[in-house]
Backbone as a printed PyTorch tensor [residue, N CA C, xyz], in Angstrom:
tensor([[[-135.8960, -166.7200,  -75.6350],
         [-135.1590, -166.8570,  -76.8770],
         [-135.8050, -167.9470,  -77.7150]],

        [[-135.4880, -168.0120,  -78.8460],
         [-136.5030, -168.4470,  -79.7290],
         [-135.6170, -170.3060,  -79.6840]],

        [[-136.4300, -171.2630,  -79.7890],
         [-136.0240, -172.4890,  -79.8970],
         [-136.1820, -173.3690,  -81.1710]],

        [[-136.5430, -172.5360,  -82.3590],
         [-136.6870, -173.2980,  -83.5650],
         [-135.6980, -173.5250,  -84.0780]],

        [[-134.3950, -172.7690,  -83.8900],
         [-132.8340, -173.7990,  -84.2790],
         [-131.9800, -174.9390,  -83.5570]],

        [[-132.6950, -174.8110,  -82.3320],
         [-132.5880, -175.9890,  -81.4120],
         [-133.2080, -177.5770,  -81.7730]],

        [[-132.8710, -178.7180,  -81.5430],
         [-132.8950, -180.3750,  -81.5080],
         [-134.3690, -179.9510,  -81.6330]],

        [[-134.9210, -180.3490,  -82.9120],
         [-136.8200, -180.7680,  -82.9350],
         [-136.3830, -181.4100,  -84.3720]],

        [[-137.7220, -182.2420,  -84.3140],
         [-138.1820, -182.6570,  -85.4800],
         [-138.5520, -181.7840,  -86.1050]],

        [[-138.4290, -181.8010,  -87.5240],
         [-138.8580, -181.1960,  -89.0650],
         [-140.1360, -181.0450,  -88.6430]],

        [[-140.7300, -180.0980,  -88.9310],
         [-142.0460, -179.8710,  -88.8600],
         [-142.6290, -179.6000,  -90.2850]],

        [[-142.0740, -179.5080,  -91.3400],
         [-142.1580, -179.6990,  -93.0370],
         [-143.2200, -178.4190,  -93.0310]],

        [[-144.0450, -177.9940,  -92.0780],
         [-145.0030, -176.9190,  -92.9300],
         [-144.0010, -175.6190,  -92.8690]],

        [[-145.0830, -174.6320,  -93.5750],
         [-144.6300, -173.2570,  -93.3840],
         [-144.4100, -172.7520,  -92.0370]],

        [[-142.8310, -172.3320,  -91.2840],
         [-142.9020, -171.1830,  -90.5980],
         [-143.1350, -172.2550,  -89.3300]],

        [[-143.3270, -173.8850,  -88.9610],
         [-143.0650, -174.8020,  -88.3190],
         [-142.2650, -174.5200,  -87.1470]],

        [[-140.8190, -173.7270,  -87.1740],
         [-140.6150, -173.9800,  -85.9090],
         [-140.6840, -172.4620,  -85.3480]],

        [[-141.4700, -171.7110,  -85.9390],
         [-142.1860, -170.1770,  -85.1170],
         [-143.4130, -171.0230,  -84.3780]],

        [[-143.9090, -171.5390,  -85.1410],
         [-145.0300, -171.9190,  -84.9840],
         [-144.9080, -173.0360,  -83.6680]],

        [[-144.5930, -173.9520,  -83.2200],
         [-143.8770, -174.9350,  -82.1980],
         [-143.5610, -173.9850,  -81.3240]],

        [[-142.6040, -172.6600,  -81.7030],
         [-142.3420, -171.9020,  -80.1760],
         [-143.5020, -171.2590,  -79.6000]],

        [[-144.3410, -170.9340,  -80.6180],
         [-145.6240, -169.7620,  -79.9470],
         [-146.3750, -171.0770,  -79.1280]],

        [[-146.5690, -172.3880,  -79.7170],
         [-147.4230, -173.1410,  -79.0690],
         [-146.8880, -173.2140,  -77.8500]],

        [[-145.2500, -173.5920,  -77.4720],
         [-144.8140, -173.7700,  -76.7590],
         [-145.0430, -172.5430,  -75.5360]],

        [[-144.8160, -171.5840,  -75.6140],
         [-144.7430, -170.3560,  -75.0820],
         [-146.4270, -170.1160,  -74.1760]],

        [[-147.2650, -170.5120,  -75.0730],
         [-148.4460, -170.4350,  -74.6080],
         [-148.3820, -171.7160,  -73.3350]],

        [[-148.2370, -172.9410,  -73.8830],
         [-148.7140, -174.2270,  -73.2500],
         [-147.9680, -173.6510,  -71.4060]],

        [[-146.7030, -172.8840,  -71.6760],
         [-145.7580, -172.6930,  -70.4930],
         [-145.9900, -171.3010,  -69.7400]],

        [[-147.1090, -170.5820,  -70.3580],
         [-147.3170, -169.4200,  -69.9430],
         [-147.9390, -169.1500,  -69.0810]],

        [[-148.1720, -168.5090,  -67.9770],
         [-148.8750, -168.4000,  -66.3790],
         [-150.2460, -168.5680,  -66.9800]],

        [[-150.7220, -167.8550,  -68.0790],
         [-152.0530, -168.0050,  -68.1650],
         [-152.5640, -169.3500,  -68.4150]],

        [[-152.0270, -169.8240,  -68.6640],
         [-152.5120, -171.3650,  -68.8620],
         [-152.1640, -172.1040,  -67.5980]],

        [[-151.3370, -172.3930,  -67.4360],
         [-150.5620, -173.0420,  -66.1240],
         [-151.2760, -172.6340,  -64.9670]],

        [[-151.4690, -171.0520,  -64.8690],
         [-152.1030, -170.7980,  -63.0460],
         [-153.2040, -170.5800,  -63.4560]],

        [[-153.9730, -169.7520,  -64.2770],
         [-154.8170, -169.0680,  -64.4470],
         [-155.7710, -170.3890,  -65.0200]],

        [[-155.5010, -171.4000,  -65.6950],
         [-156.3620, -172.2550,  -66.0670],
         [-157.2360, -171.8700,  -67.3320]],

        [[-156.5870, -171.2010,  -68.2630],
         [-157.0920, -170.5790,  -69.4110],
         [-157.0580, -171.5650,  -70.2800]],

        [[-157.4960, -171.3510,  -71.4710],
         [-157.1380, -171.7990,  -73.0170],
         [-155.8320, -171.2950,  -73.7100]],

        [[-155.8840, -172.0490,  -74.3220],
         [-154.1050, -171.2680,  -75.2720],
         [-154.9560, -170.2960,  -76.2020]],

        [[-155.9890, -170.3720,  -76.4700],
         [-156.1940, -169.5190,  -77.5750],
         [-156.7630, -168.0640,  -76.8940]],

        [[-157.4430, -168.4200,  -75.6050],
         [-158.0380, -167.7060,  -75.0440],
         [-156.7170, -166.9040,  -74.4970]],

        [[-155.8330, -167.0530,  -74.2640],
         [-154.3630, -166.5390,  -74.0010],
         [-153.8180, -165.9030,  -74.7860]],

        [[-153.8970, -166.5040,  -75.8050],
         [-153.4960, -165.7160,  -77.3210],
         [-154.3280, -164.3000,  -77.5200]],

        [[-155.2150, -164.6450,  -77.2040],
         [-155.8020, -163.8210,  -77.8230],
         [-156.2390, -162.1960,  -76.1340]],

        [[-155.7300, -162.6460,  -75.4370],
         [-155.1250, -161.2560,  -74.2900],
         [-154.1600, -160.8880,  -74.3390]],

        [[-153.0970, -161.4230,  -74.7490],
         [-151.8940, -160.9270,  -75.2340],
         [-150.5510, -161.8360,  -75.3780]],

        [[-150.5510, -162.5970,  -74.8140],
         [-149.8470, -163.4420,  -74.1870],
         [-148.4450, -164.0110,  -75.2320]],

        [[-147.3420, -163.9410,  -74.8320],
         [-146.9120, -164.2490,  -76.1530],
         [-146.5950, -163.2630,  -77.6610]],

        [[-147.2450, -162.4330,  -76.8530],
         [-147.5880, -161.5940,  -78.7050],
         [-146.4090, -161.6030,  -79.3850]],

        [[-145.0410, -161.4990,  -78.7270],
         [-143.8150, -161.2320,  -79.9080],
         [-144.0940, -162.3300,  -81.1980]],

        [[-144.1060, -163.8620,  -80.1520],
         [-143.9100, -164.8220,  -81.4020],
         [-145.3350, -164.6860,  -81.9460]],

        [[-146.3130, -164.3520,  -81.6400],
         [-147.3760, -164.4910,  -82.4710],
         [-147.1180, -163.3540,  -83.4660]],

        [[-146.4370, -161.9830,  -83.7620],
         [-146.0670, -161.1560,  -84.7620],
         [-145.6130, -161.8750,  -85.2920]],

        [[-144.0250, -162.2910,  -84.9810],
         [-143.6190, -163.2920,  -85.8150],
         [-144.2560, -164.1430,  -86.7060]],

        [[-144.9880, -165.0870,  -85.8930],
         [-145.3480, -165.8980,  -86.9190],
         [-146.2630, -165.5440,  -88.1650]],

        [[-147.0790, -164.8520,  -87.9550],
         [-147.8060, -163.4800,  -88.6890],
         [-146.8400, -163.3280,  -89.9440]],

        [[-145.6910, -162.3670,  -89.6660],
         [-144.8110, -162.3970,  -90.4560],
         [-144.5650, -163.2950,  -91.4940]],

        [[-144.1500, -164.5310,  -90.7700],
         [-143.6450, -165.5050,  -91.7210],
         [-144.7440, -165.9950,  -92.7040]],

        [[-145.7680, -165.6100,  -92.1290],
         [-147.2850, -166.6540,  -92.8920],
         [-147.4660, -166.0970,  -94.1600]],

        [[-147.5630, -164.5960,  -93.6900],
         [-147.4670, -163.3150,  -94.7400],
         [-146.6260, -163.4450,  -95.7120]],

        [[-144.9560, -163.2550,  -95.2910],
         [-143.9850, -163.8830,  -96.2050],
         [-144.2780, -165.1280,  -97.5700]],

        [[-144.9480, -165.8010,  -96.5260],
         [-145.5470, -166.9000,  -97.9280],
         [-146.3680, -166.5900,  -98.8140]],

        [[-147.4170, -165.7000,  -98.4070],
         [-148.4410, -165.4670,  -99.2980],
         [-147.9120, -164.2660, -100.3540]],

        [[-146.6700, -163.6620,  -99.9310],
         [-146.9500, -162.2820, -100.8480],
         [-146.0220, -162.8440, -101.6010]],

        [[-145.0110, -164.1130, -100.9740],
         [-144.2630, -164.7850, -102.3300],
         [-145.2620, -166.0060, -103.5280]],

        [[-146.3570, -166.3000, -103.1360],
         [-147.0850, -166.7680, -103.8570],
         [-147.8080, -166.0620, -104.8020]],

        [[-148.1230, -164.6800, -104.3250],
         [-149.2140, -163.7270, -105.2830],
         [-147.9720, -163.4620, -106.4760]],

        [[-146.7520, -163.6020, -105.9090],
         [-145.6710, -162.8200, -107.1520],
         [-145.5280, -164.0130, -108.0080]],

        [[-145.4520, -165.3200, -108.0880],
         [-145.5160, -166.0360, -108.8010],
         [-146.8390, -166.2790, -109.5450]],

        [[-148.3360, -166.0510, -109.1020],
         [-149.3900, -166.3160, -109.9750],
         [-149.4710, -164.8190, -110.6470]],

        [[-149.0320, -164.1690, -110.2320],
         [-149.5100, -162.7140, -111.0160],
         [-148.4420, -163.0050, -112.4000]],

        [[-147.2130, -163.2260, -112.1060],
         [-146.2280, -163.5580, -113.3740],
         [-146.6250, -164.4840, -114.1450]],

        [[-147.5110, -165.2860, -114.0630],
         [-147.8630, -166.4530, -115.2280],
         [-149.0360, -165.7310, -115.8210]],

        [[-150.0450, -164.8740, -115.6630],
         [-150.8990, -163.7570, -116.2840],
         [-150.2280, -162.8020, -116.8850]],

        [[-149.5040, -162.3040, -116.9970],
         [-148.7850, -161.2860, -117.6820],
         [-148.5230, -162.0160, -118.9760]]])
């Protein structure tokens, strides 16, 4: 279950506490822990993938609300 409405510090960037759980998720994930992997190298076999959609999502979310504000000042 996701822990970004749970006791943390503000993380002030975009999408901060997706972002804190995927790290988290990785740092606690067998592949790292037994297997002696990388987090990224983890990431990137699968590991995690829900919150990594997620966070995807949210990143996205920002950008397609940014293109709608510069495209409206050209018009």
């Amino acid at each position: 279950m996701p822990k970004y409405y749970e006791d943390k510090e503000e993380d002030g960037r975009a999408c901060g506490g997706v972002r804190e759980d995927l790290r988290q998720c990785l740092l606690e994930s067998p592949c790292v822990l037994q297997e002696k992997k990388s987090p990224k190298q983890c990431l990137r076999e699968g590991h995690c993938r829900s919150l990594q959609v997620t966070f995807f999502a949210c990143k996205r979310s920002m950008v397609s609300v940014c293109s709608v504000f510069s495209s409206a000042g050209s018009l």
